[in-house]
mmCIF file of C-alpha atoms in Angstrom:
data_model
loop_
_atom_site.group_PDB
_atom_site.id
_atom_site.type_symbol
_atom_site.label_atom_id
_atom_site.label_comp_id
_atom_site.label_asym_id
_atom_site.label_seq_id
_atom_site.Cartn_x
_atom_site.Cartn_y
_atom_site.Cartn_z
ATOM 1 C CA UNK U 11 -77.082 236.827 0.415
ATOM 2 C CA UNK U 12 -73.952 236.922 -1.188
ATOM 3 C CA UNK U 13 -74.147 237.507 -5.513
ATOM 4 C CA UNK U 14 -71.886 236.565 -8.297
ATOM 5 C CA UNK U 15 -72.923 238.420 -11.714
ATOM 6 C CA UNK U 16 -71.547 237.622 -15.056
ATOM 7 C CA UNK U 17 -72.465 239.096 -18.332
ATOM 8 C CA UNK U 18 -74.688 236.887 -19.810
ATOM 9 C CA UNK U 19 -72.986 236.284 -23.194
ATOM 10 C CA UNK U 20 -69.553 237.039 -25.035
ATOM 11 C CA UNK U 21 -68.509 236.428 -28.360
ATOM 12 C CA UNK U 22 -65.085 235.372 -29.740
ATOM 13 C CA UNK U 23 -63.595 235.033 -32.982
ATOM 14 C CA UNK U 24 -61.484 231.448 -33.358
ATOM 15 C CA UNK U 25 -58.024 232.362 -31.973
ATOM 16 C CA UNK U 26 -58.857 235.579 -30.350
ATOM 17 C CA UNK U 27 -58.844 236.150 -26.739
ATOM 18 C CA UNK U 28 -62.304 236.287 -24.488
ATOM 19 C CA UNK U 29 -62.609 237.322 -21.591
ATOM 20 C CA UNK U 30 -65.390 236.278 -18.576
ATOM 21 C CA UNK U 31 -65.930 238.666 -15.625
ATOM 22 C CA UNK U 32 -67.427 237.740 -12.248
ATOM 23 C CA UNK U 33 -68.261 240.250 -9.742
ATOM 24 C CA UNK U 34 -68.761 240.450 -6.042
ATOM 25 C CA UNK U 35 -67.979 241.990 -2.785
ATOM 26 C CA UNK U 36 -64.669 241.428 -2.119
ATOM 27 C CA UNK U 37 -64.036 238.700 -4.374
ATOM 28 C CA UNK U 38 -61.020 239.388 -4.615
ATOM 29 C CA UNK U 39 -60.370 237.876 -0.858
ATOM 30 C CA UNK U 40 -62.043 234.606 -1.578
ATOM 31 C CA UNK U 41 -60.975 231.506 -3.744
ATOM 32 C CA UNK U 42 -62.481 231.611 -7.510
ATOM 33 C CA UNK U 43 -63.210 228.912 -9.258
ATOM 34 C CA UNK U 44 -64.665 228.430 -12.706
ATOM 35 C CA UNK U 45 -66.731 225.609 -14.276
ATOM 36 C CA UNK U 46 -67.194 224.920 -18.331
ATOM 37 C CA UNK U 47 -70.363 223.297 -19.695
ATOM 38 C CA UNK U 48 -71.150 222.183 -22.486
ATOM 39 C CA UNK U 49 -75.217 221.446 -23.893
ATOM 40 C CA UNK U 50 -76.142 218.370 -22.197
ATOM 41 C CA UNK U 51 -73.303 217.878 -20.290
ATOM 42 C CA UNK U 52 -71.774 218.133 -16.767
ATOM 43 C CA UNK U 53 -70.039 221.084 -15.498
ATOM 44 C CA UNK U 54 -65.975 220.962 -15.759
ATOM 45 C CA UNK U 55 -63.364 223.059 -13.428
ATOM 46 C CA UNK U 56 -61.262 224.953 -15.748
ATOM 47 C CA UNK U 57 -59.939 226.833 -13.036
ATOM 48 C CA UNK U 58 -59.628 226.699 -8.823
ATOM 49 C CA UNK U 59 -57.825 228.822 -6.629
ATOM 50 C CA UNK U 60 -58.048 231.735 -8.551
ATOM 51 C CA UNK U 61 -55.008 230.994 -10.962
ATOM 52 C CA UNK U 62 -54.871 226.834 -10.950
ATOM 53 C CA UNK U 63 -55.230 224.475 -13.944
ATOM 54 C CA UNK U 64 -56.679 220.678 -13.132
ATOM 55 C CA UNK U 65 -54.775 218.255 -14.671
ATOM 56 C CA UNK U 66 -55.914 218.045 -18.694
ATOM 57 C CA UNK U 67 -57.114 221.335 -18.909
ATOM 58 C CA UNK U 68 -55.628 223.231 -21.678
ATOM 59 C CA UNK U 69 -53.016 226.491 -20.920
ATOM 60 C CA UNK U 70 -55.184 228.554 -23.231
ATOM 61 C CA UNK U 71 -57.868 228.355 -19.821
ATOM 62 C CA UNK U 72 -56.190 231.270 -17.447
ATOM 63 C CA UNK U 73 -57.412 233.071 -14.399
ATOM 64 C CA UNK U 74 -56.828 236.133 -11.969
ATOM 65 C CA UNK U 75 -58.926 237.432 -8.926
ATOM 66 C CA UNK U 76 -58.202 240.890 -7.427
ATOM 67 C CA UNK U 77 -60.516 243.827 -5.523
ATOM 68 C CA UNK U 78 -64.363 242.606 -7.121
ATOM 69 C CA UNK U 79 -63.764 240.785 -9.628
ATOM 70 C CA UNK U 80 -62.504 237.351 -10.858
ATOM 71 C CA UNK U 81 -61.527 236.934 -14.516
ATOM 72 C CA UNK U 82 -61.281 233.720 -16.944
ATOM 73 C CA UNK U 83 -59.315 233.786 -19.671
ATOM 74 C CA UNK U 84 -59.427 231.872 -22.746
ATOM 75 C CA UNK U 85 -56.325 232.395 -25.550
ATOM 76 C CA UNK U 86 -56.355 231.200 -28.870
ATOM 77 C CA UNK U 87 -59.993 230.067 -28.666
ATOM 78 C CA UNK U 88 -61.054 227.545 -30.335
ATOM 79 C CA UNK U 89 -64.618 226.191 -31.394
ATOM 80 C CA UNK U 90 -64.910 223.100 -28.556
ATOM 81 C CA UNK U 91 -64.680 226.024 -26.137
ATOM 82 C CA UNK U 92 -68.196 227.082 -27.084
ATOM 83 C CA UNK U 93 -69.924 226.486 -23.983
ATOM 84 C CA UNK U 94 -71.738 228.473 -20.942
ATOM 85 C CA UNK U 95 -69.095 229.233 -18.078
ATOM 86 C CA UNK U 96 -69.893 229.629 -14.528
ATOM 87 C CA UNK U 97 -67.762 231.476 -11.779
ATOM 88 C CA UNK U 98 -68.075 230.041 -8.077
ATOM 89 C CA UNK U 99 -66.807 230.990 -4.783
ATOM 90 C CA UNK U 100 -67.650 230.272 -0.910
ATOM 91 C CA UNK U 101 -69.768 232.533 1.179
ATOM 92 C CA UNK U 102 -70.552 232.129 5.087
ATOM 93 C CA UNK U 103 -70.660 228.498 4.428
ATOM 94 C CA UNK U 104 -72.651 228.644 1.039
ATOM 95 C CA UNK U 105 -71.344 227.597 -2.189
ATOM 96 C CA UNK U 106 -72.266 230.516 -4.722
ATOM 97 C CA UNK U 107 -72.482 230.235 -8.187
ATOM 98 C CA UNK U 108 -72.348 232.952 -11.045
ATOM 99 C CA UNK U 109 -75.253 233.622 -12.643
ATOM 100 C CA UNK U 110 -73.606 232.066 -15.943
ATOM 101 C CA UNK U 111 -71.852 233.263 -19.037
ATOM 102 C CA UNK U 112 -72.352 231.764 -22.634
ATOM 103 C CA UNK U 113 -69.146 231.444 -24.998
ATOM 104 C CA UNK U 114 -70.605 231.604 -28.552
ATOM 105 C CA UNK U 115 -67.190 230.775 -31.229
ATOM 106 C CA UNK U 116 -68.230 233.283 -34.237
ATOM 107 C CA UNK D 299 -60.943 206.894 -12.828
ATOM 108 C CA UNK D 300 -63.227 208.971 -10.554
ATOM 109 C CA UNK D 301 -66.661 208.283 -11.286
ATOM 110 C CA UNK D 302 -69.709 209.227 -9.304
ATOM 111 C CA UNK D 303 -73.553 207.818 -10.552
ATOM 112 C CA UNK D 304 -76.249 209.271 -8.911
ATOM 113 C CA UNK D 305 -79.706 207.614 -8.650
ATOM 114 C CA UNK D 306 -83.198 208.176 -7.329
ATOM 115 C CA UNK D 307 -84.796 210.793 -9.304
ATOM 116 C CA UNK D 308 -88.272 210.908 -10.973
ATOM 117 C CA UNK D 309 -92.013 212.415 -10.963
ATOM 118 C CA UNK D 310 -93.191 213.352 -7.223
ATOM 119 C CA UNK D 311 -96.068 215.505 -6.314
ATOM 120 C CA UNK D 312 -95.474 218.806 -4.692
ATOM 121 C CA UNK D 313 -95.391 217.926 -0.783
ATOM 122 C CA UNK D 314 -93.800 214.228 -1.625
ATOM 123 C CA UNK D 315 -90.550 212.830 -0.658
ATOM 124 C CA UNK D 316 -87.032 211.781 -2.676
ATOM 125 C CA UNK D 317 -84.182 210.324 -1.470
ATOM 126 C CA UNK D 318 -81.243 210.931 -4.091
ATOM 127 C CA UNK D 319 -77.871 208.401 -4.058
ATOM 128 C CA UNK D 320 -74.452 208.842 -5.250
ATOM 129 C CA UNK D 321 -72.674 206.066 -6.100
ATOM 130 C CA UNK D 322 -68.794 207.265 -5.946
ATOM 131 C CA UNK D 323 -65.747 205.412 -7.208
ATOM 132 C CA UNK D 324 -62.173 205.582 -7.919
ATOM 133 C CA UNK D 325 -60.940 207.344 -5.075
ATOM 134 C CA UNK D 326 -61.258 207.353 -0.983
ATOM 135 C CA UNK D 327 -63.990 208.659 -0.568
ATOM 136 C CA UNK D 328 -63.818 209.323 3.443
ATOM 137 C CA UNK D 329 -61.337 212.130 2.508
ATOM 138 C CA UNK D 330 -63.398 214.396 0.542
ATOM 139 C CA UNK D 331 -65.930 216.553 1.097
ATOM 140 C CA UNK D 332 -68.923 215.907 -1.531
ATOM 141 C CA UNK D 333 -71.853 218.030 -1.925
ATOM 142 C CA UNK D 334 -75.359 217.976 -4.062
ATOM 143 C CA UNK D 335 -75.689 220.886 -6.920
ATOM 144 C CA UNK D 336 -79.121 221.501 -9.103
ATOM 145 C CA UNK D 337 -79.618 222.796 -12.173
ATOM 146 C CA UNK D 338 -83.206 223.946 -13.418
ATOM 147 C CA UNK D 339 -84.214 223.131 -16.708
ATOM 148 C CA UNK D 340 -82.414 225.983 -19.272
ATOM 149 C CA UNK D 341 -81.321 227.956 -15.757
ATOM 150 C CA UNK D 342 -77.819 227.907 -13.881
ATOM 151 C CA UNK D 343 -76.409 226.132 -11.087
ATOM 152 C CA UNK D 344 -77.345 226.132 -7.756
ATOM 153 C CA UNK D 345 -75.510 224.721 -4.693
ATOM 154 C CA UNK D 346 -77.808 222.812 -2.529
ATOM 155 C CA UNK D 347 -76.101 220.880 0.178
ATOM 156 C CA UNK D 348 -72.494 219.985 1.289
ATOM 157 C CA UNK D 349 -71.024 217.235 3.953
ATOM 158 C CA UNK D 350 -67.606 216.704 5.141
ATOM 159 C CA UNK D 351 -65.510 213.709 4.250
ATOM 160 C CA UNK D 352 -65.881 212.893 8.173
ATOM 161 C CA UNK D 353 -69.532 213.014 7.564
ATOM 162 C CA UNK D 354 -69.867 215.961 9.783
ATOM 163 C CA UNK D 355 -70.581 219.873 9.459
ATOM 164 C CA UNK D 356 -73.204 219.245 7.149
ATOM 165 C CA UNK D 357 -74.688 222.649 5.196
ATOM 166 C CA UNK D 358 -78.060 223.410 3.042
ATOM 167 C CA UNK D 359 -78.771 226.168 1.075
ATOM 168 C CA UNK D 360 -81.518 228.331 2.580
ATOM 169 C CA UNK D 361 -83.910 227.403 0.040
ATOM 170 C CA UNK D 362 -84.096 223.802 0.873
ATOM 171 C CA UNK D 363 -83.088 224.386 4.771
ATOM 172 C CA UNK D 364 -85.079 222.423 6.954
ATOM 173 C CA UNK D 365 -86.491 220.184 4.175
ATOM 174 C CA UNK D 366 -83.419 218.762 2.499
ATOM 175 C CA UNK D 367 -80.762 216.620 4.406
ATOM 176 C CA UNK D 368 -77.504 215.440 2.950
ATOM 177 C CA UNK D 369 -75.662 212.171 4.284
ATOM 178 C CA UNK D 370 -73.047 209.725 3.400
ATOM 179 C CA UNK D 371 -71.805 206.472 4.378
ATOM 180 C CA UNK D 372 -68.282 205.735 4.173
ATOM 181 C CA UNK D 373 -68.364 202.258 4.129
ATOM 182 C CA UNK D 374 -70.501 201.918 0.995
ATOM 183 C CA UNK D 375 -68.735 204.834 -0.948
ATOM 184 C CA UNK D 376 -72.167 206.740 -0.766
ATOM 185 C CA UNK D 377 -73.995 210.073 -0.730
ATOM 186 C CA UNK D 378 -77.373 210.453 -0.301
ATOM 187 C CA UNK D 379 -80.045 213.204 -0.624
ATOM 188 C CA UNK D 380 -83.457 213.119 1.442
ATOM 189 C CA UNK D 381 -85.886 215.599 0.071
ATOM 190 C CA UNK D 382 -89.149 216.519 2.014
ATOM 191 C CA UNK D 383 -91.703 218.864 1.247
ATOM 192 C CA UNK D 384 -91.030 218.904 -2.249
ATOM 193 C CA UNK D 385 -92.189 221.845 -4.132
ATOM 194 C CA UNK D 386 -92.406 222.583 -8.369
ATOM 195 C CA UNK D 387 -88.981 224.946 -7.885
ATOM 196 C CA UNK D 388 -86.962 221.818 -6.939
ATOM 197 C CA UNK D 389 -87.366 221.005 -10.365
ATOM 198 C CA UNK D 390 -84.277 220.053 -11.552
ATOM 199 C CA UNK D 391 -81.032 218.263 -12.805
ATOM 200 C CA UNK D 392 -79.532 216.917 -9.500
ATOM 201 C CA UNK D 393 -75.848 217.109 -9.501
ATOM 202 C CA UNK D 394 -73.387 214.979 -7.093
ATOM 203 C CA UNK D 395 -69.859 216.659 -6.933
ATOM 204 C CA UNK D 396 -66.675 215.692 -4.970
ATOM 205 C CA UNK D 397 -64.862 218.847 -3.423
ATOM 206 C CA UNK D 398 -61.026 219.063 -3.684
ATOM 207 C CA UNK D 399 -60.971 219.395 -0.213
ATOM 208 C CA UNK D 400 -62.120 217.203 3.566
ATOM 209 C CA UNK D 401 -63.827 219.785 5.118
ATOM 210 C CA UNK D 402 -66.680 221.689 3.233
ATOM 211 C CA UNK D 403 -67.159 225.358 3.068
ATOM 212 C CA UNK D 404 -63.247 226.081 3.296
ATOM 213 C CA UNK D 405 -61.716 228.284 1.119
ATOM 214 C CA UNK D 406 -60.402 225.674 -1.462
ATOM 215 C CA UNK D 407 -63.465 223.371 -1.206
ATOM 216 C CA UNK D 408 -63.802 223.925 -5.273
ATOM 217 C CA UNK D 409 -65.540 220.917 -7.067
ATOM 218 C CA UNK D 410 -63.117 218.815 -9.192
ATOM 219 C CA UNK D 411 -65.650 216.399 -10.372
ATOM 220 C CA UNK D 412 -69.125 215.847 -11.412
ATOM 221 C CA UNK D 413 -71.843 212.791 -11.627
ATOM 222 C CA UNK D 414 -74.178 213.084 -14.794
ATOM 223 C CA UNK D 415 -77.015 214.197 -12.804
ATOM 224 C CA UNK D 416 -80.675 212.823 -11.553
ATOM 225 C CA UNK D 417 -83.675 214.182 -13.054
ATOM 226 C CA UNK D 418 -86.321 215.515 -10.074
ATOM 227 C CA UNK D 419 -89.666 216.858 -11.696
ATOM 228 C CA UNK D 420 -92.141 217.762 -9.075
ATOM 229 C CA UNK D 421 -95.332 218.117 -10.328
ATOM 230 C CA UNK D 422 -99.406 217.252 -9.822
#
């Protein structure tokens, strides 16, 4: 079955840049997508399409997708960005999630 | 607004039955694909079934194939969940989500929005 793996944590200093990997086979020729959540709360999309904001979500939250791996970006972080990310893409008609990265603000 | 209110969870024994409900407002429904999405307690998330706006081409995971069915009815702005054979791993937060897209499984079939989740414990 098809695997997404994400590092399991990454720290950030407030307005410094982090960066979330998400690896796969061929990710690169799939759609991306990538969800924020925060303790006790529903998942968000940040991202879709590899590259695309949703309506209200910040320009800090940026994305790219190319050979293996997908990438989310977050500029000028800030402390309400705290939160455990997930990467997701679509596999012989199965919706895969990543296994999960958490965003810890220093 | 969108909003989607799911309903249905609680305590089953292992080889019970569940049938989940999403409740889904604020948009037309018919013209979205929705699926169901779990989350274990302190784990990640896990796709578990998806339907078509038309109500056809419906998908499970593997591990609830065969036990698991996902429907909808357009008419009353619903999803549903039936869950058979529970077992202790479908212990979980159950998740309703609308896909940006009619048809599930496509490419762009990303999930723009998200209920607040059922709570399923199976247990003895």
């Amino acid at each position: 079955s098809y695997e997404l793996t994400q590092p399991p944590a990454v720290s950030v200093s407030p307005g410094q840049t982090a960066s979330i990997t998400c690896s796969g086979d061929k990710l690169g020729d799939k759609y991306a997508s990538w969800y924020q959540q925060k303790p006790g709360q529903s998942p968000v999309l940040v991202i879709y399409q590899d590259i695309k904001r949703p309506s209200g979500i910040p320009e800090r939250f940026s994305g790219s997708n190319s050979g293996n791996t997908a990438t989310l970006t977050i500029s000028g972080t800030q402390a309400m960005d705290e939160a455990d990310y997930y990467c997701q893409a679509w596999d012989s008609n199965t919706a895969v999630f990543g296994t999960g990265t958490r965003v810890t603000v220093l | 607004d969108v909003q989607l209110v799911e309903s249905g969870g609680g305590l089953k024994q292992p080889g019970g039955s569940l049938r989940l409900s999403c409740a889904a407002s604020g948009f037309t429904f018919s013209s979205y694909a929705m699926s169901w999405v779990r989350q274990a307690p302190g784990k990640g998330l896990e796709w578990v079934s998806g339907l078509s706006g038309s109500g056809g081409g419906s998908l499970h995971a593997d591990s609830v194939k065969g036990r698991f069915t996902i429907s909808r009815d357009n008419s009353k702005n619903a999803l549903y969940l039936q869950m058979n054979s529970l077992r202790a791993e479908d212990t979980a937060l159950y998740y309703c989500a609308k896909a940006r897209t009619p048809t599930i499984a496509v490419a762009g079939a990303t999930f723009d929005y998200w209920g607040q989740g059922t709570l399923v414990t199976v247990s003895s």
